[in-house]
mmCIF file with all atom_site columns, C-alpha atoms in Angstrom:
data_model
loop_
_atom_site.group_PDB
_atom_site.id
_atom_site.type_symbol
_atom_site.label_atom_id
_atom_site.label_alt_id
_atom_site.label_comp_id
_atom_site.label_asym_id
_atom_site.label_entity_id
_atom_site.label_seq_id
_atom_site.pdbx_PDB_ins_code
_atom_site.Cartn_x
_atom_site.Cartn_y
_atom_site.Cartn_z
_atom_site.occupancy
_atom_site.B_iso_or_equiv
_atom_site.pdbx_formal_charge
_atom_site.auth_seq_id
_atom_site.auth_comp_id
_atom_site.auth_asym_id
_atom_site.auth_atom_id
_atom_site.pdbx_PDB_model_num
ATOM 1   C CA . UNK A 1 1   ? -14.996 -70.423 -101.177 1.00 67.00 ? 44  UNK A CA 1
ATOM 2   C CA . UNK A 1 2   ? -15.992 -66.806 -100.563 1.00 74.00 ? 45  UNK A CA 1
ATOM 3   C CA . UNK A 1 3   ? -13.531 -64.088 -99.635  1.00 71.00 ? 46  UNK A CA 1
ATOM 4   C CA . UNK A 1 4   ? -14.596 -63.847 -96.229  1.00 60.00 ? 47  UNK A CA 1
ATOM 5   C CA . UNK A 1 5   ? -14.512 -67.537 -95.399  1.00 56.00 ? 48  UNK A CA 1
ATOM 6   C CA . UNK A 1 6   ? -10.718 -67.332 -96.882  1.00 57.00 ? 49  UNK A CA 1
ATOM 7   C CA . UNK A 1 7   ? -9.923  -64.553 -94.620  1.00 65.00 ? 50  UNK A CA 1
ATOM 8   C CA . UNK A 1 8   ? -11.600 -66.205 -91.715  1.00 55.00 ? 51  UNK A CA 1
ATOM 9   C CA . UNK A 1 9   ? -9.539  -69.368 -92.296  1.00 59.00 ? 52  UNK A CA 1
ATOM 10  C CA . UNK A 1 10  ? -6.253  -67.361 -92.568  1.00 56.00 ? 53  UNK A CA 1
ATOM 11  C CA . UNK A 1 11  ? -7.000  -65.706 -89.235  1.00 56.00 ? 54  UNK A CA 1
ATOM 12  C CA . UNK A 1 12  ? -7.510  -69.072 -87.685  1.00 54.00 ? 55  UNK A CA 1
ATOM 13  C CA . UNK A 1 13  ? -4.437  -70.308 -88.954  1.00 57.00 ? 56  UNK A CA 1
ATOM 14  C CA . UNK A 1 14  ? -2.693  -67.404 -87.832  1.00 51.00 ? 57  UNK A CA 1
ATOM 15  C CA . UNK A 1 15  ? -4.201  -67.573 -84.431  1.00 48.00 ? 58  UNK A CA 1
ATOM 16  C CA . UNK A 1 16  ? -3.295  -71.211 -84.092  1.00 45.00 ? 59  UNK A CA 1
ATOM 17  C CA . UNK A 1 17  ? 0.505   -70.574 -84.756  1.00 46.00 ? 60  UNK A CA 1
ATOM 18  C CA . UNK A 1 18  ? 0.905   -68.991 -81.265  1.00 43.00 ? 61  UNK A CA 1
ATOM 19  C CA . UNK A 1 19  ? -0.541  -71.854 -79.564  1.00 40.00 ? 62  UNK A CA 1
ATOM 20  C CA . UNK A 1 20  ? 1.633   -74.255 -81.141  1.00 47.00 ? 63  UNK A CA 1
ATOM 21  C CA . UNK A 1 21  ? 3.968   -76.195 -78.964  1.00 56.00 ? 64  UNK A CA 1
ATOM 22  C CA . UNK A 1 22  ? 7.178   -77.823 -79.531  1.00 70.00 ? 65  UNK A CA 1
ATOM 23  C CA . UNK A 1 23  ? 6.398   -80.737 -77.802  1.00 74.00 ? 66  UNK A CA 1
ATOM 24  C CA . UNK A 1 24  ? 6.605   -83.556 -79.862  1.00 72.00 ? 67  UNK A CA 1
ATOM 25  C CA . UNK A 1 25  ? 4.362   -86.660 -80.043  1.00 71.00 ? 68  UNK A CA 1
ATOM 26  C CA . UNK A 1 26  ? 7.336   -88.975 -78.950  1.00 70.00 ? 69  UNK A CA 1
ATOM 27  C CA . UNK A 1 27  ? 7.765   -87.119 -75.766  1.00 75.00 ? 70  UNK A CA 1
ATOM 28  C CA . UNK A 1 28  ? 4.065   -86.977 -74.735  1.00 80.00 ? 71  UNK A CA 1
ATOM 29  C CA . UNK A 1 29  ? 3.063   -89.351 -71.812  1.00 78.00 ? 72  UNK A CA 1
ATOM 30  C CA . UNK A 1 30  ? 0.451   -91.868 -72.375  1.00 79.00 ? 73  UNK A CA 1
ATOM 31  C CA . UNK A 1 31  ? -1.582  -90.744 -68.951  1.00 85.00 ? 74  UNK A CA 1
ATOM 32  C CA . UNK A 1 32  ? -3.256  -87.607 -69.904  1.00 87.00 ? 75  UNK A CA 1
ATOM 33  C CA . UNK A 1 33  ? -3.203  -86.211 -66.204  1.00 91.00 ? 76  UNK A CA 1
ATOM 34  C CA . UNK A 1 34  ? 0.644   -86.669 -66.111  1.00 88.00 ? 77  UNK A CA 1
ATOM 35  C CA . UNK A 1 35  ? 1.000   -85.001 -69.559  1.00 89.00 ? 78  UNK A CA 1
ATOM 36  C CA . UNK A 1 36  ? -1.023  -82.109 -68.503  1.00 92.00 ? 79  UNK A CA 1
ATOM 37  C CA . UNK A 1 37  ? 1.075   -81.599 -65.114  1.00 92.00 ? 80  UNK A CA 1
ATOM 38  C CA . UNK A 1 38  ? 4.323   -82.061 -67.521  1.00 91.00 ? 81  UNK A CA 1
ATOM 39  C CA . UNK A 1 39  ? 3.046   -79.332 -69.614  1.00 92.00 ? 82  UNK A CA 1
ATOM 40  C CA . UNK A 1 40  ? 2.193   -77.203 -66.610  1.00 93.00 ? 83  UNK A CA 1
ATOM 41  C CA . UNK A 1 41  ? 5.554   -77.409 -65.459  1.00 93.00 ? 84  UNK A CA 1
ATOM 42  C CA . UNK A 1 42  ? 7.090   -76.941 -68.702  1.00 92.00 ? 85  UNK A CA 1
ATOM 43  C CA . UNK A 1 43  ? 5.356   -73.535 -68.951  1.00 93.00 ? 86  UNK A CA 1
ATOM 44  C CA . UNK A 1 44  ? 7.207   -72.313 -65.567  1.00 93.00 ? 87  UNK A CA 1
ATOM 45  C CA . UNK A 1 45  ? 10.726  -73.627 -66.955  1.00 93.00 ? 88  UNK A CA 1
ATOM 46  C CA . UNK A 1 46  ? 13.032  -71.042 -69.114  1.00 91.00 ? 89  UNK A CA 1
ATOM 47  C CA . UNK A 1 47  ? 14.734  -72.418 -72.165  1.00 90.00 ? 90  UNK A CA 1
ATOM 48  C CA . UNK A 1 48  ? 18.343  -72.112 -71.140  1.00 86.00 ? 91  UNK A CA 1
ATOM 49  C CA . UNK A 1 49  ? 19.081  -71.591 -74.994  1.00 89.00 ? 92  UNK A CA 1
ATOM 50  C CA . UNK A 1 50  ? 16.284  -69.297 -76.054  1.00 83.00 ? 93  UNK A CA 1
ATOM 51  C CA . UNK A 1 51  ? 16.080  -67.720 -72.705  1.00 74.00 ? 94  UNK A CA 1
ATOM 52  C CA . UNK A 1 52  ? 12.810  -66.109 -73.619  1.00 82.00 ? 95  UNK A CA 1
ATOM 53  C CA . UNK A 1 53  ? 10.561  -69.018 -74.098  1.00 90.00 ? 96  UNK A CA 1
ATOM 54  C CA . UNK A 1 54  ? 9.390   -71.838 -71.869  1.00 91.00 ? 97  UNK A CA 1
ATOM 55  C CA . UNK A 1 55  ? 10.597  -75.195 -72.343  1.00 91.00 ? 98  UNK A CA 1
ATOM 56  C CA . UNK A 1 56  ? 7.320   -76.038 -73.544  1.00 89.00 ? 99  UNK A CA 1
ATOM 57  C CA . UNK A 1 57  ? 7.446   -73.586 -76.510  1.00 90.00 ? 100 UNK A CA 1
ATOM 58  C CA . UNK A 1 58  ? 11.156  -74.193 -77.450  1.00 88.00 ? 101 UNK A CA 1
ATOM 59  C CA . UNK A 1 59  ? 12.380  -76.371 -80.101  1.00 89.00 ? 102 UNK A CA 1
ATOM 60  C CA . UNK A 1 60  ? 15.963  -76.354 -78.828  1.00 90.00 ? 103 UNK A CA 1
ATOM 61  C CA . UNK A 1 61  ? 17.714  -79.810 -77.987  1.00 90.00 ? 104 UNK A CA 1
ATOM 62  C CA . UNK A 1 62  ? 18.283  -78.625 -74.373  1.00 91.00 ? 105 UNK A CA 1
ATOM 63  C CA . UNK A 1 63  ? 14.703  -77.738 -74.001  1.00 90.00 ? 106 UNK A CA 1
ATOM 64  C CA . UNK A 1 64  ? 13.523  -81.112 -75.187  1.00 91.00 ? 107 UNK A CA 1
ATOM 65  C CA . UNK A 1 65  ? 16.047  -82.852 -72.852  1.00 92.00 ? 108 UNK A CA 1
ATOM 66  C CA . UNK A 1 66  ? 14.396  -80.745 -70.024  1.00 92.00 ? 109 UNK A CA 1
ATOM 67  C CA . UNK A 1 67  ? 11.063  -81.801 -70.996  1.00 92.00 ? 110 UNK A CA 1
ATOM 68  C CA . UNK A 1 68  ? 11.703  -85.512 -71.182  1.00 92.00 ? 111 UNK A CA 1
ATOM 69  C CA . UNK A 1 69  ? 13.491  -85.181 -67.881  1.00 93.00 ? 112 UNK A CA 1
ATOM 70  C CA . UNK A 1 70  ? 10.195  -83.519 -66.367  1.00 93.00 ? 113 UNK A CA 1
ATOM 71  C CA . UNK A 1 71  ? 8.331   -86.304 -67.701  1.00 93.00 ? 114 UNK A CA 1
ATOM 72  C CA . UNK A 1 72  ? 10.757  -88.991 -66.424  1.00 93.00 ? 115 UNK A CA 1
ATOM 73  C CA . UNK A 1 73  ? 10.674  -87.487 -62.891  1.00 93.00 ? 116 UNK A CA 1
ATOM 74  C CA . UNK A 1 74  ? 6.593   -87.290 -63.107  1.00 92.00 ? 117 UNK A CA 1
ATOM 75  C CA . UNK A 1 75  ? 6.532   -90.993 -64.213  1.00 92.00 ? 118 UNK A CA 1
ATOM 76  C CA . UNK A 1 76  ? 8.959   -91.989 -61.153  1.00 92.00 ? 119 UNK A CA 1
ATOM 77  C CA . UNK A 1 77  ? 6.372   -90.476 -58.769  1.00 92.00 ? 120 UNK A CA 1
ATOM 78  C CA . UNK A 1 78  ? 7.664   -87.037 -58.054  1.00 93.00 ? 121 UNK A CA 1
ATOM 79  C CA . UNK A 1 79  ? 5.364   -84.129 -57.231  1.00 94.00 ? 122 UNK A CA 1
ATOM 80  C CA . UNK A 1 80  ? 5.165   -81.110 -59.371  1.00 93.00 ? 123 UNK A CA 1
ATOM 81  C CA . UNK A 1 81  ? 7.341   -79.398 -56.804  1.00 94.00 ? 124 UNK A CA 1
ATOM 82  C CA . UNK A 1 82  ? 9.826   -82.045 -56.356  1.00 95.00 ? 125 UNK A CA 1
ATOM 83  C CA . UNK A 1 83  ? 10.196  -82.107 -60.234  1.00 94.00 ? 126 UNK A CA 1
ATOM 84  C CA . UNK A 1 84  ? 10.547  -78.249 -60.196  1.00 94.00 ? 127 UNK A CA 1
ATOM 85  C CA . UNK A 1 85  ? 13.156  -78.665 -57.305  1.00 94.00 ? 128 UNK A CA 1
ATOM 86  C CA . UNK A 1 86  ? 15.325  -81.337 -59.215  1.00 95.00 ? 129 UNK A CA 1
ATOM 87  C CA . UNK A 1 87  ? 15.376  -79.084 -62.305  1.00 93.00 ? 130 UNK A CA 1
ATOM 88  C CA . UNK A 1 88  ? 16.210  -75.842 -60.150  1.00 93.00 ? 131 UNK A CA 1
ATOM 89  C CA . UNK A 1 89  ? 18.855  -77.865 -58.090  1.00 93.00 ? 132 UNK A CA 1
ATOM 90  C CA . UNK A 1 90  ? 20.690  -78.888 -61.474  1.00 93.00 ? 133 UNK A CA 1
ATOM 91  C CA . UNK A 1 91  ? 20.420  -75.482 -63.312  1.00 89.00 ? 134 UNK A CA 1
ATOM 92  C CA . UNK A 1 92  ? 19.699  -72.847 -60.581  1.00 88.00 ? 135 UNK A CA 1
ATOM 93  C CA . UNK A 1 93  ? 17.032  -70.195 -60.161  1.00 86.00 ? 136 UNK A CA 1
ATOM 94  C CA . UNK A 1 94  ? 17.641  -68.966 -63.555  1.00 85.00 ? 137 UNK A CA 1
ATOM 95  C CA . UNK A 1 95  ? 15.794  -71.948 -65.099  1.00 90.00 ? 138 UNK A CA 1
ATOM 96  C CA . UNK A 1 96  ? 12.720  -70.496 -63.574  1.00 90.00 ? 139 UNK A CA 1
ATOM 97  C CA . UNK A 1 97  ? 10.594  -68.134 -65.575  1.00 88.00 ? 140 UNK A CA 1
ATOM 98  C CA . UNK A 1 98  ? 9.426   -66.508 -62.475  1.00 88.00 ? 141 UNK A CA 1
ATOM 99  C CA . UNK A 1 99  ? 12.429  -66.833 -59.896  1.00 85.00 ? 142 UNK A CA 1
ATOM 100 C CA . UNK A 1 100 ? 11.857  -66.471 -56.473  1.00 86.00 ? 143 UNK A CA 1
ATOM 101 C CA . UNK A 1 101 ? 13.018  -63.060 -54.749  1.00 86.00 ? 144 UNK A CA 1
ATOM 102 C CA . UNK A 1 102 ? 16.297  -63.725 -52.666  1.00 86.00 ? 145 UNK A CA 1
ATOM 103 C CA . UNK A 1 103 ? 19.506  -62.391 -52.042  1.00 86.00 ? 146 UNK A CA 1
ATOM 104 C CA . UNK A 1 104 ? 20.914  -63.906 -55.446  1.00 82.00 ? 147 UNK A CA 1
ATOM 105 C CA . UNK A 1 105 ? 17.760  -62.922 -57.729  1.00 81.00 ? 148 UNK A CA 1
ATOM 106 C CA . UNK A 1 106 ? 17.467  -59.431 -55.832  1.00 86.00 ? 149 UNK A CA 1
ATOM 107 C CA . UNK A 1 107 ? 19.539  -57.654 -58.760  1.00 85.00 ? 150 UNK A CA 1
ATOM 108 C CA . UNK A 1 108 ? 17.286  -59.389 -61.386  1.00 79.00 ? 151 UNK A CA 1
ATOM 109 C CA . UNK A 1 109 ? 14.017  -58.218 -59.752  1.00 84.00 ? 152 UNK A CA 1
ATOM 110 C CA . UNK A 1 110 ? 15.241  -54.634 -58.881  1.00 89.00 ? 153 UNK A CA 1
ATOM 111 C CA . UNK A 1 111 ? 17.664  -53.992 -61.841  1.00 90.00 ? 154 UNK A CA 1
ATOM 112 C CA . UNK A 1 112 ? 14.857  -52.562 -64.195  1.00 91.00 ? 155 UNK A CA 1
ATOM 113 C CA . UNK A 1 113 ? 13.431  -50.353 -61.389  1.00 94.00 ? 156 UNK A CA 1
ATOM 114 C CA . UNK A 1 114 ? 16.821  -49.260 -60.482  1.00 95.00 ? 157 UNK A CA 1
ATOM 115 C CA . UNK A 1 115 ? 17.499  -48.422 -64.185  1.00 95.00 ? 158 UNK A CA 1
ATOM 116 C CA . UNK A 1 116 ? 14.462  -46.554 -64.656  1.00 97.00 ? 159 UNK A CA 1
ATOM 117 C CA . UNK A 1 117 ? 14.974  -44.460 -61.422  1.00 96.00 ? 160 UNK A CA 1
ATOM 118 C CA . UNK A 1 118 ? 18.633  -43.586 -62.405  1.00 96.00 ? 161 UNK A CA 1
ATOM 119 C CA . UNK A 1 119 ? 17.402  -42.658 -66.024  1.00 96.00 ? 162 UNK A CA 1
ATOM 120 C CA . UNK A 1 120 ? 14.777  -40.336 -64.527  1.00 96.00 ? 163 UNK A CA 1
ATOM 121 C CA . UNK A 1 121 ? 17.132  -38.889 -62.008  1.00 96.00 ? 164 UNK A CA 1
ATOM 122 C CA . UNK A 1 122 ? 19.641  -38.208 -65.042  1.00 95.00 ? 165 UNK A CA 1
ATOM 123 C CA . UNK A 1 123 ? 16.859  -36.343 -66.874  1.00 94.00 ? 166 UNK A CA 1
ATOM 124 C CA . UNK A 1 124 ? 15.946  -34.198 -63.867  1.00 93.00 ? 167 UNK A CA 1
ATOM 125 C CA . UNK A 1 125 ? 19.580  -33.431 -63.208  1.00 92.00 ? 168 UNK A CA 1
ATOM 126 C CA . UNK A 1 126 ? 20.084  -32.523 -66.671  1.00 90.00 ? 169 UNK A CA 1
ATOM 127 C CA . UNK A 1 127 ? 17.059  -30.077 -66.858  1.00 87.00 ? 170 UNK A CA 1
ATOM 128 C CA . UNK A 1 128 ? 17.992  -28.685 -63.381  1.00 87.00 ? 171 UNK A CA 1
ATOM 129 C CA . UNK A 1 129 ? 21.403  -27.909 -64.301  1.00 85.00 ? 172 UNK A CA 1
ATOM 130 C CA . UNK A 1 130 ? 20.771  -26.536 -67.708  1.00 81.00 ? 173 UNK A CA 1
ATOM 131 C CA . UNK A 1 131 ? 20.843  -22.721 -68.134  1.00 77.00 ? 174 UNK A CA 1
ATOM 132 C CA . UNK A 1 132 ? 17.662  -20.908 -67.914  1.00 76.00 ? 175 UNK A CA 1
ATOM 133 C CA . UNK A 1 133 ? 16.727  -19.684 -71.394  1.00 76.00 ? 176 UNK A CA 1
ATOM 134 C CA . UNK A 1 134 ? 15.912  -15.977 -71.256  1.00 79.00 ? 177 UNK A CA 1
ATOM 135 C CA . UNK A 1 135 ? 15.935  -13.482 -73.755  1.00 83.00 ? 178 UNK A CA 1
ATOM 136 C CA . UNK A 1 136 ? 19.250  -12.135 -75.124  1.00 85.00 ? 179 UNK A CA 1
ATOM 137 C CA . UNK A 1 137 ? 20.949  -9.134  -73.523  1.00 88.00 ? 180 UNK A CA 1
ATOM 138 C CA . UNK A 1 138 ? 20.346  -5.748  -75.230  1.00 90.00 ? 181 UNK A CA 1
ATOM 139 C CA . UNK A 1 139 ? 22.747  -4.371  -77.447  1.00 94.00 ? 182 UNK A CA 1
ATOM 140 C CA . UNK A 1 140 ? 24.216  -1.073  -76.803  1.00 94.00 ? 183 UNK A CA 1
ATOM 141 C CA . UNK A 1 141 ? 21.888  0.651   -79.575  1.00 95.00 ? 184 UNK A CA 1
ATOM 142 C CA . UNK A 1 142 ? 18.949  -1.312  -78.184  1.00 93.00 ? 185 UNK A CA 1
ATOM 143 C CA . UNK A 1 143 ? 19.602  0.023   -74.712  1.00 93.00 ? 186 UNK A CA 1
ATOM 144 C CA . UNK A 1 144 ? 20.057  3.510   -75.903  1.00 92.00 ? 187 UNK A CA 1
ATOM 145 C CA . UNK A 1 145 ? 16.762  3.280   -77.634  1.00 92.00 ? 188 UNK A CA 1
ATOM 146 C CA . UNK A 1 146 ? 15.017  1.769   -74.526  1.00 90.00 ? 189 UNK A CA 1
ATOM 147 C CA . UNK A 1 147 ? 16.403  4.676   -72.364  1.00 90.00 ? 190 UNK A CA 1
ATOM 148 C CA . UNK A 1 148 ? 15.007  7.174   -74.932  1.00 89.00 ? 191 UNK A CA 1
ATOM 149 C CA . UNK A 1 149 ? 11.476  5.776   -74.831  1.00 88.00 ? 192 UNK A CA 1
ATOM 150 C CA . UNK A 1 150 ? 11.418  5.607   -71.181  1.00 88.00 ? 193 UNK A CA 1
ATOM 151 C CA . UNK A 1 151 ? 12.593  9.181   -70.915  1.00 86.00 ? 194 UNK A CA 1
ATOM 152 C CA . UNK A 1 152 ? 9.972   10.195  -73.318  1.00 78.00 ? 195 UNK A CA 1
ATOM 153 C CA . UNK A 1 153 ? 7.109   8.471   -71.318  1.00 72.00 ? 196 UNK A CA 1
ATOM 154 C CA . UNK A 1 154 ? 8.026   9.999   -67.976  1.00 62.00 ? 197 UNK A CA 1
ATOM 155 C CA . UNK A 1 155 ? 5.898   13.013  -67.086  1.00 61.00 ? 198 UNK A CA 1
#
């Protein structure tokens, strides 16, 4: 193979790594429509072990259990909303990658903005309270020399 072909193949392999999912073949549903619905739901649920991945991406045992639970709910005839509500009722809003804005999740949504505001206020306060840098005061010798220069210049 040419060098360009090897590089192209390597780039395709690296790009494919990001698209890989943790869903195992034994978990997949035989109905492609239900499987797609399960994948869509899985992309919106947080892995409670990893916390920065969806259950569709995580290889953790709990994420696997949640994927299976979602598929069981869909096979039982639940709508997507009913399956999400079932999981949320068990694990709380934290299991959602995008939790709703309510009184319990308000600190989660406003926390980053509050921290940024407080940081900017602290920086502004620091610069406002900081003593203004000016020229150092004149020494006695410098003051005397300045007085002499000013006397010589006056008519």
